[in-house]
Amino acid sequence: MKPVSANLLCASCREDYWTLIRQLGHVQLPALRSIMLRQAHIGPTGHTPSKGNAPMPIDTRAQDLITDSEAWLAEQAGKIRAAYAGYDWRKAWYAIISNRHTILTMSTAADDYASLQHIVRRNEQALTPEDELIIIGTCPKCDSMLTGTPDAETVTCQHCRTEWPAPAIKAARDERLWQVQITGTPSDAAKELKRYGLTVSRNLVSQWLRRGKLHATPTNTKNQYVFNLGELAALLDCHR
């Protein structure tokens, strides 16, 4: 068992912890509940042709996130007073924000904070439009593609639910980019890199080609080349 001192939070962590608590109840849970009931949509909307199956009445992924979020709130509220553990999520949240000092100075505060960080990160990813997510890499456990926000510190696999440190996954991804080739224009190459969170302009790619820094292979089609994404990523890293 950890000593009590190991679970005390510094002033900065306490502020962040409190911000996450407010964000969970004020922003994330209402948004997730709307998505679960299909009252809201993340990202662009469009007509999807029917494939003969009736749509599910609720979004089960959002429901799973809501369940985890509500369980965390119930647990913390129950630590304030046992009777609060039976509150619905909103009343539990109100009980928590009405007892700031108690929550922030609990002997389990550090563990509770870490648990909440994980929950909020998962919720944040679910609430982020797909076109704002980047390819972080591949899950080492199940080989599923991992996506997340560009500044994510961790990433959770949506298939096996394992959480990984984003920098390590990105490093492995960048190594594998040397095995990836695309055929297209400098603009196509820039767009493909953007999917991995690497921003470069088509003009800069064209400049690298003219100066011989980029060893892309010309094709028979005007202004189209075979690009190696690993080489592009390495050049971009040197350019920064």
mmCIF file of C-alpha atoms in Angstrom:
data_model
loop_
_atom_site.group_PDB
_atom_site.id
_atom_site.type_symbol
_atom_site.label_atom_id
_atom_site.label_comp_id
_atom_site.label_asym_id
_atom_site.label_seq_id
_atom_site.Cartn_x
_atom_site.Cartn_y
_atom_site.Cartn_z
ATOM 1 C CA MET A 1 0.000 0.000 0.000
ATOM 2 C CA LYS A 2 1.256 3.480 -0.854
ATOM 3 C CA PRO A 3 1.977 5.855 2.025
ATOM 4 C CA VAL A 4 -0.458 8.776 2.256
ATOM 5 C CA SER A 5 2.280 11.210 1.220
ATOM 6 C CA ALA A 6 2.603 9.401 -2.114
ATOM 7 C CA ASN A 7 -0.969 10.346 -2.963
ATOM 8 C CA LEU A 8 -0.717 14.050 -2.166
ATOM 9 C CA LEU A 9 -0.978 16.328 -5.188
ATOM 10 C CA CYS A 10 1.115 19.412 -5.867
ATOM 11 C CA ALA A 11 -0.669 22.736 -6.404
ATOM 12 C CA SER A 12 -0.434 22.489 -10.195
ATOM 13 C CA CYS A 13 -1.808 18.943 -10.239
ATOM 14 C CA ARG A 14 -4.654 19.936 -7.926
ATOM 15 C CA GLU A 15 -5.674 22.705 -10.335
ATOM 16 C CA ASP A 16 -5.527 20.372 -13.312
ATOM 17 C CA TYR A 17 -7.417 17.674 -11.398
ATOM 18 C CA TRP A 18 -10.180 20.138 -10.578
ATOM 19 C CA THR A 19 -10.333 21.339 -14.189
ATOM 20 C CA LEU A 20 -10.759 17.753 -15.390
ATOM 21 C CA ILE A 21 -13.527 17.118 -12.858
ATOM 22 C CA ARG A 22 -15.436 20.166 -14.081
ATOM 23 C CA GLN A 23 -14.798 19.218 -17.712
ATOM 24 C CA LEU A 24 -16.090 15.689 -17.163
ATOM 25 C CA GLY A 25 -19.439 16.757 -15.749
ATOM 26 C CA HIS A 26 -19.963 20.065 -17.498
ATOM 27 C CA VAL A 27 -18.810 19.193 -21.026
ATOM 28 C CA GLN A 28 -17.943 15.581 -21.712
ATOM 29 C CA LEU A 29 -20.768 13.598 -20.142
ATOM 30 C CA PRO A 30 -23.573 15.765 -21.599
ATOM 31 C CA ALA A 31 -21.912 15.549 -25.028
ATOM 32 C CA LEU A 32 -21.419 11.788 -24.795
ATOM 33 C CA ARG A 33 -25.004 11.249 -23.698
ATOM 34 C CA SER A 34 -26.243 13.200 -26.716
ATOM 35 C CA ILE A 35 -24.097 11.040 -28.976
ATOM 36 C CA MET A 36 -25.243 7.855 -27.250
ATOM 37 C CA LEU A 37 -28.855 8.795 -27.946
ATOM 38 C CA ARG A 38 -27.829 9.927 -31.457
ATOM 39 C CA GLN A 39 -28.912 13.498 -30.791
ATOM 40 C CA ALA A 40 -25.506 14.808 -31.837
ATOM 41 C CA HIS A 41 -22.820 13.835 -34.308
ATOM 42 C CA ILE A 42 -19.057 14.288 -34.271
ATOM 43 C CA GLY A 43 -17.564 15.422 -37.564
ATOM 44 C CA PRO A 44 -19.192 15.835 -40.980
ATOM 45 C CA THR A 45 -22.620 14.389 -41.559
ATOM 46 C CA GLY A 46 -23.825 12.788 -44.722
ATOM 47 C CA HIS A 47 -26.294 10.284 -46.063
ATOM 48 C CA THR A 48 -25.170 6.696 -45.712
ATOM 49 C CA PRO A 49 -26.980 4.205 -47.939
ATOM 50 C CA SER A 50 -28.892 1.581 -46.022
ATOM 51 C CA LYS A 51 -27.353 -1.880 -46.037
ATOM 52 C CA GLY A 52 -30.536 -3.542 -44.897
ATOM 53 C CA ASN A 53 -29.858 -3.383 -41.150
ATOM 54 C CA ALA A 54 -31.846 -1.177 -38.814
ATOM 55 C CA PRO A 55 -29.614 1.344 -36.992
ATOM 56 C CA MET A 56 -28.857 0.634 -33.363
ATOM 57 C CA PRO A 57 -30.958 2.852 -31.077
ATOM 58 C CA ILE A 58 -27.881 3.957 -29.122
ATOM 59 C CA ASP A 59 -24.176 4.449 -29.739
ATOM 60 C CA THR A 60 -22.596 1.626 -27.741
ATOM 61 C CA ARG A 61 -19.080 3.085 -27.792
ATOM 62 C CA ALA A 62 -20.334 6.301 -26.214
ATOM 63 C CA GLN A 63 -22.318 4.209 -23.748
ATOM 64 C CA ASP A 64 -19.140 2.418 -22.615
ATOM 65 C CA LEU A 65 -17.363 5.735 -22.064
ATOM 66 C CA ILE A 66 -20.343 7.072 -20.138
ATOM 67 C CA THR A 67 -20.403 3.976 -17.927
ATOM 68 C CA ASP A 68 -16.727 4.416 -17.007
ATOM 69 C CA SER A 69 -17.174 8.152 -16.410
ATOM 70 C CA GLU A 70 -20.239 7.706 -14.230
ATOM 71 C CA ALA A 71 -18.559 4.922 -12.250
ATOM 72 C CA TRP A 72 -15.654 7.251 -11.461
ATOM 73 C CA LEU A 73 -18.033 9.979 -10.277
ATOM 74 C CA ALA A 74 -19.997 7.541 -8.124
ATOM 75 C CA GLU A 75 -16.811 6.226 -6.535
ATOM 76 C CA GLN A 76 -15.539 9.694 -5.658
ATOM 77 C CA ALA A 77 -18.922 10.868 -4.381
ATOM 78 C CA GLY A 78 -19.112 7.754 -2.212
ATOM 79 C CA LYS A 79 -15.808 8.684 -0.614
ATOM 80 C CA ILE A 80 -17.329 11.967 0.539
ATOM 81 C CA ARG A 81 -20.341 10.238 2.056
ATOM 82 C CA ALA A 82 -21.391 6.633 1.539
ATOM 83 C CA ALA A 83 -24.954 7.607 0.621
ATOM 84 C CA TYR A 84 -23.671 9.701 -2.292
ATOM 85 C CA ALA A 85 -22.437 6.582 -4.099
ATOM 86 C CA GLY A 86 -26.017 5.840 -5.127
ATOM 87 C CA TYR A 87 -26.576 9.228 -6.735
ATOM 88 C CA ASP A 88 -27.088 9.563 -10.473
ATOM 89 C CA TRP A 89 -24.080 11.014 -12.283
ATOM 90 C CA ARG A 90 -25.211 14.634 -12.192
ATOM 91 C CA LYS A 91 -25.972 14.640 -8.462
ATOM 92 C CA ALA A 92 -22.693 12.818 -7.821
ATOM 93 C CA TRP A 93 -20.843 15.466 -9.818
ATOM 94 C CA TYR A 94 -22.560 18.268 -7.904
ATOM 95 C CA ALA A 95 -21.607 16.573 -4.637
ATOM 96 C CA ILE A 96 -17.990 16.440 -5.781
ATOM 97 C CA ILE A 97 -17.722 20.052 -6.920
ATOM 98 C CA SER A 98 -19.390 21.150 -3.684
ATOM 99 C CA ASN A 99 -16.606 19.452 -1.719
ATOM 100 C CA ARG A 100 -13.491 20.674 -3.483
ATOM 101 C CA HIS A 101 -11.179 20.628 -0.472
ATOM 102 C CA THR A 102 -12.258 17.126 0.519
ATOM 103 C CA ILE A 103 -11.726 15.728 -2.973
ATOM 104 C CA LEU A 104 -8.350 17.375 -3.553
ATOM 105 C CA THR A 105 -6.900 16.330 -0.201
ATOM 106 C CA MET A 106 -8.115 12.729 -0.079
ATOM 107 C CA SER A 107 -5.507 10.085 0.646
ATOM 108 C CA THR A 108 -6.325 8.526 -2.747
ATOM 109 C CA ALA A 109 -6.177 11.813 -4.687
ATOM 110 C CA ALA A 110 -3.153 10.950 -6.849
ATOM 111 C CA ASP A 111 -4.593 7.608 -7.931
ATOM 112 C CA ASP A 112 -8.015 9.160 -8.515
ATOM 113 C CA TYR A 113 -6.415 11.928 -10.588
ATOM 114 C CA ALA A 114 -4.511 9.415 -12.735
ATOM 115 C CA SER A 115 -7.683 7.412 -13.282
ATOM 116 C CA LEU A 116 -9.603 10.534 -14.281
ATOM 117 C CA GLN A 117 -6.866 11.585 -16.706
ATOM 118 C CA HIS A 118 -7.262 8.258 -18.489
ATOM 119 C CA ILE A 119 -11.049 8.604 -18.651
ATOM 120 C CA VAL A 120 -10.947 12.199 -19.895
ATOM 121 C CA ARG A 121 -8.384 11.339 -22.595
ATOM 122 C CA ARG A 122 -10.593 8.544 -23.925
ATOM 123 C CA ASN A 123 -13.632 10.808 -23.874
ATOM 124 C CA GLU A 124 -11.704 13.592 -25.596
ATOM 125 C CA GLN A 125 -10.678 11.303 -28.422
ATOM 126 C CA ALA A 126 -14.255 10.104 -28.894
ATOM 127 C CA LEU A 127 -15.464 13.707 -29.011
ATOM 128 C CA THR A 128 -12.831 14.816 -31.528
ATOM 129 C CA PRO A 129 -13.964 14.898 -35.194
ATOM 130 C CA GLU A 130 -12.257 12.191 -37.232
ATOM 131 C CA ASP A 131 -10.685 14.694 -39.608
ATOM 132 C CA GLU A 132 -8.792 16.203 -36.657
ATOM 133 C CA LEU A 133 -7.319 12.863 -35.577
ATOM 134 C CA ILE A 134 -3.965 11.668 -36.857
ATOM 135 C CA ILE A 135 -2.470 8.216 -37.246
ATOM 136 C CA ILE A 136 -0.345 7.713 -34.139
ATOM 137 C CA GLY A 137 0.844 4.270 -35.174
ATOM 138 C CA THR A 138 0.018 0.599 -34.698
ATOM 139 C CA CYS A 139 -1.016 -1.157 -31.499
ATOM 140 C CA PRO A 140 1.878 -3.422 -30.412
ATOM 141 C CA LYS A 141 -0.608 -5.865 -28.899
ATOM 142 C CA CYS A 142 -3.177 -6.394 -31.659
ATOM 143 C CA ASP A 143 -1.760 -4.491 -34.678
ATOM 144 C CA SER A 144 -4.823 -2.242 -34.942
ATOM 145 C CA MET A 145 -4.317 1.303 -36.179
ATOM 146 C CA LEU A 146 -4.066 3.843 -33.369
ATOM 147 C CA THR A 147 -5.416 7.342 -33.891
ATOM 148 C CA GLY A 148 -5.447 10.324 -31.592
ATOM 149 C CA THR A 149 -5.048 14.054 -31.309
ATOM 150 C CA PRO A 150 -1.684 15.526 -32.407
ATOM 151 C CA ASP A 151 -0.667 16.479 -28.858
ATOM 152 C CA ALA A 152 -1.819 13.252 -27.180
ATOM 153 C CA GLU A 153 0.539 11.913 -24.512
ATOM 154 C CA THR A 154 -1.086 8.489 -24.533
ATOM 155 C CA VAL A 155 -3.272 6.602 -26.973
ATOM 156 C CA THR A 156 -5.804 3.855 -26.274
ATOM 157 C CA CYS A 157 -6.438 1.068 -28.756
ATOM 158 C CA GLN A 158 -10.128 0.968 -29.614
ATOM 159 C CA HIS A 159 -9.858 -2.762 -30.321
ATOM 160 C CA CYS A 160 -8.036 -4.246 -27.316
ATOM 161 C CA ARG A 161 -8.446 -1.215 -24.979
ATOM 162 C CA THR A 162 -4.723 -1.135 -24.148
ATOM 163 C CA GLU A 163 -3.216 2.277 -23.419
ATOM 164 C CA TRP A 164 0.205 3.147 -24.843
ATOM 165 C CA PRO A 165 2.605 6.114 -24.556
ATOM 166 C CA ALA A 166 2.074 8.133 -27.739
ATOM 167 C CA PRO A 167 5.739 9.226 -28.231
ATOM 168 C CA ALA A 168 6.950 5.609 -28.310
ATOM 169 C CA ILE A 169 4.194 4.591 -30.719
ATOM 170 C CA LYS A 170 5.007 7.569 -32.959
ATOM 171 C CA ALA A 171 8.707 6.666 -32.977
ATOM 172 C CA ALA A 172 7.886 3.130 -34.101
ATOM 173 C CA ARG A 173 5.510 4.563 -36.701
ATOM 174 C CA ASP A 174 8.206 6.835 -38.114
ATOM 175 C CA GLU A 175 10.511 3.838 -38.510
ATOM 176 C CA ARG A 176 7.826 1.985 -40.453
ATOM 177 C CA LEU A 177 7.216 4.984 -42.714
ATOM 178 C CA TRP A 178 10.401 4.014 -44.561
ATOM 179 C CA GLN A 179 8.468 0.997 -45.826
ATOM 180 C CA VAL A 180 5.575 3.114 -47.129
ATOM 181 C CA GLN A 181 5.534 4.550 -50.642
ATOM 182 C CA ILE A 182 2.871 6.590 -52.381
ATOM 183 C CA THR A 183 2.552 7.717 -55.968
ATOM 184 C CA GLY A 184 1.290 11.222 -56.572
ATOM 185 C CA THR A 185 2.059 14.910 -56.722
ATOM 186 C CA PRO A 186 3.899 16.939 -54.071
ATOM 187 C CA SER A 187 0.458 18.008 -52.875
ATOM 188 C CA ASP A 188 -0.578 14.354 -52.476
ATOM 189 C CA ALA A 189 2.578 13.650 -50.491
ATOM 190 C CA ALA A 190 1.909 16.604 -48.189
ATOM 191 C CA LYS A 191 -1.677 15.457 -47.612
ATOM 192 C CA GLU A 192 -0.553 11.918 -46.799
ATOM 193 C CA LEU A 193 1.969 13.150 -44.245
ATOM 194 C CA LYS A 194 -0.739 15.271 -42.639
ATOM 195 C CA ARG A 195 -2.644 12.075 -41.829
ATOM 196 C CA TYR A 196 0.299 11.191 -39.580
ATOM 197 C CA GLY A 197 0.359 14.597 -37.925
ATOM 198 C CA LEU A 198 3.343 15.777 -39.980
ATOM 199 C CA THR A 199 2.730 19.160 -41.584
ATOM 200 C CA VAL A 200 4.625 20.148 -44.708
ATOM 201 C CA SER A 201 3.588 22.356 -47.626
ATOM 202 C CA ARG A 202 3.475 21.097 -51.197
ATOM 203 C CA ASN A 203 5.777 23.995 -52.107
ATOM 204 C CA LEU A 204 8.432 22.719 -49.720
ATOM 205 C CA VAL A 205 8.156 19.193 -51.143
ATOM 206 C CA SER A 206 8.557 20.642 -54.652
ATOM 207 C CA GLN A 207 11.556 22.650 -53.453
ATOM 208 C CA TRP A 208 13.209 19.516 -52.060
ATOM 209 C CA LEU A 209 12.662 17.825 -55.413
ATOM 210 C CA ARG A 210 14.217 20.699 -57.377
ATOM 211 C CA ARG A 211 17.243 20.851 -55.085
ATOM 212 C CA GLY A 212 17.807 17.106 -55.192
ATOM 213 C CA LYS A 213 17.234 16.664 -51.464
ATOM 214 C CA LEU A 214 14.298 14.340 -52.057
ATOM 215 C CA HIS A 215 15.015 11.198 -54.036
ATOM 216 C CA ALA A 216 11.511 10.552 -55.341
ATOM 217 C CA THR A 217 11.196 8.532 -58.543
ATOM 218 C CA PRO A 218 9.490 10.332 -61.462
ATOM 219 C CA THR A 219 6.621 8.529 -63.186
ATOM 220 C CA ASN A 220 5.353 8.800 -66.748
ATOM 221 C CA THR A 221 2.668 11.209 -65.554
ATOM 222 C CA LYS A 222 3.583 14.885 -65.332
ATOM 223 C CA ASN A 223 4.407 16.111 -61.817
ATOM 224 C CA GLN A 224 3.832 12.684 -60.274
ATOM 225 C CA TYR A 225 6.476 10.793 -58.330
ATOM 226 C CA VAL A 226 6.898 7.742 -56.141
ATOM 227 C CA PHE A 227 7.566 9.166 -52.678
ATOM 228 C CA ASN A 228 8.998 7.360 -49.673
ATOM 229 C CA LEU A 229 7.180 8.660 -46.598
ATOM 230 C CA GLY A 230 10.100 7.842 -44.323
ATOM 231 C CA GLU A 231 12.413 10.045 -46.368
ATOM 232 C CA LEU A 232 9.856 12.856 -46.358
ATOM 233 C CA ALA A 233 9.425 12.597 -42.594
ATOM 234 C CA ALA A 234 13.198 12.619 -42.060
ATOM 235 C CA LEU A 235 13.646 15.690 -44.267
ATOM 236 C CA LEU A 236 10.864 17.458 -42.422
ATOM 237 C CA ASP A 237 12.498 16.633 -39.092
ATOM 238 C CA CYS A 238 15.788 18.147 -40.300
ATOM 239 C CA HIS A 239 13.979 21.198 -41.674
ATOM 240 C CA ARG A 240 12.391 22.115 -38.327
#
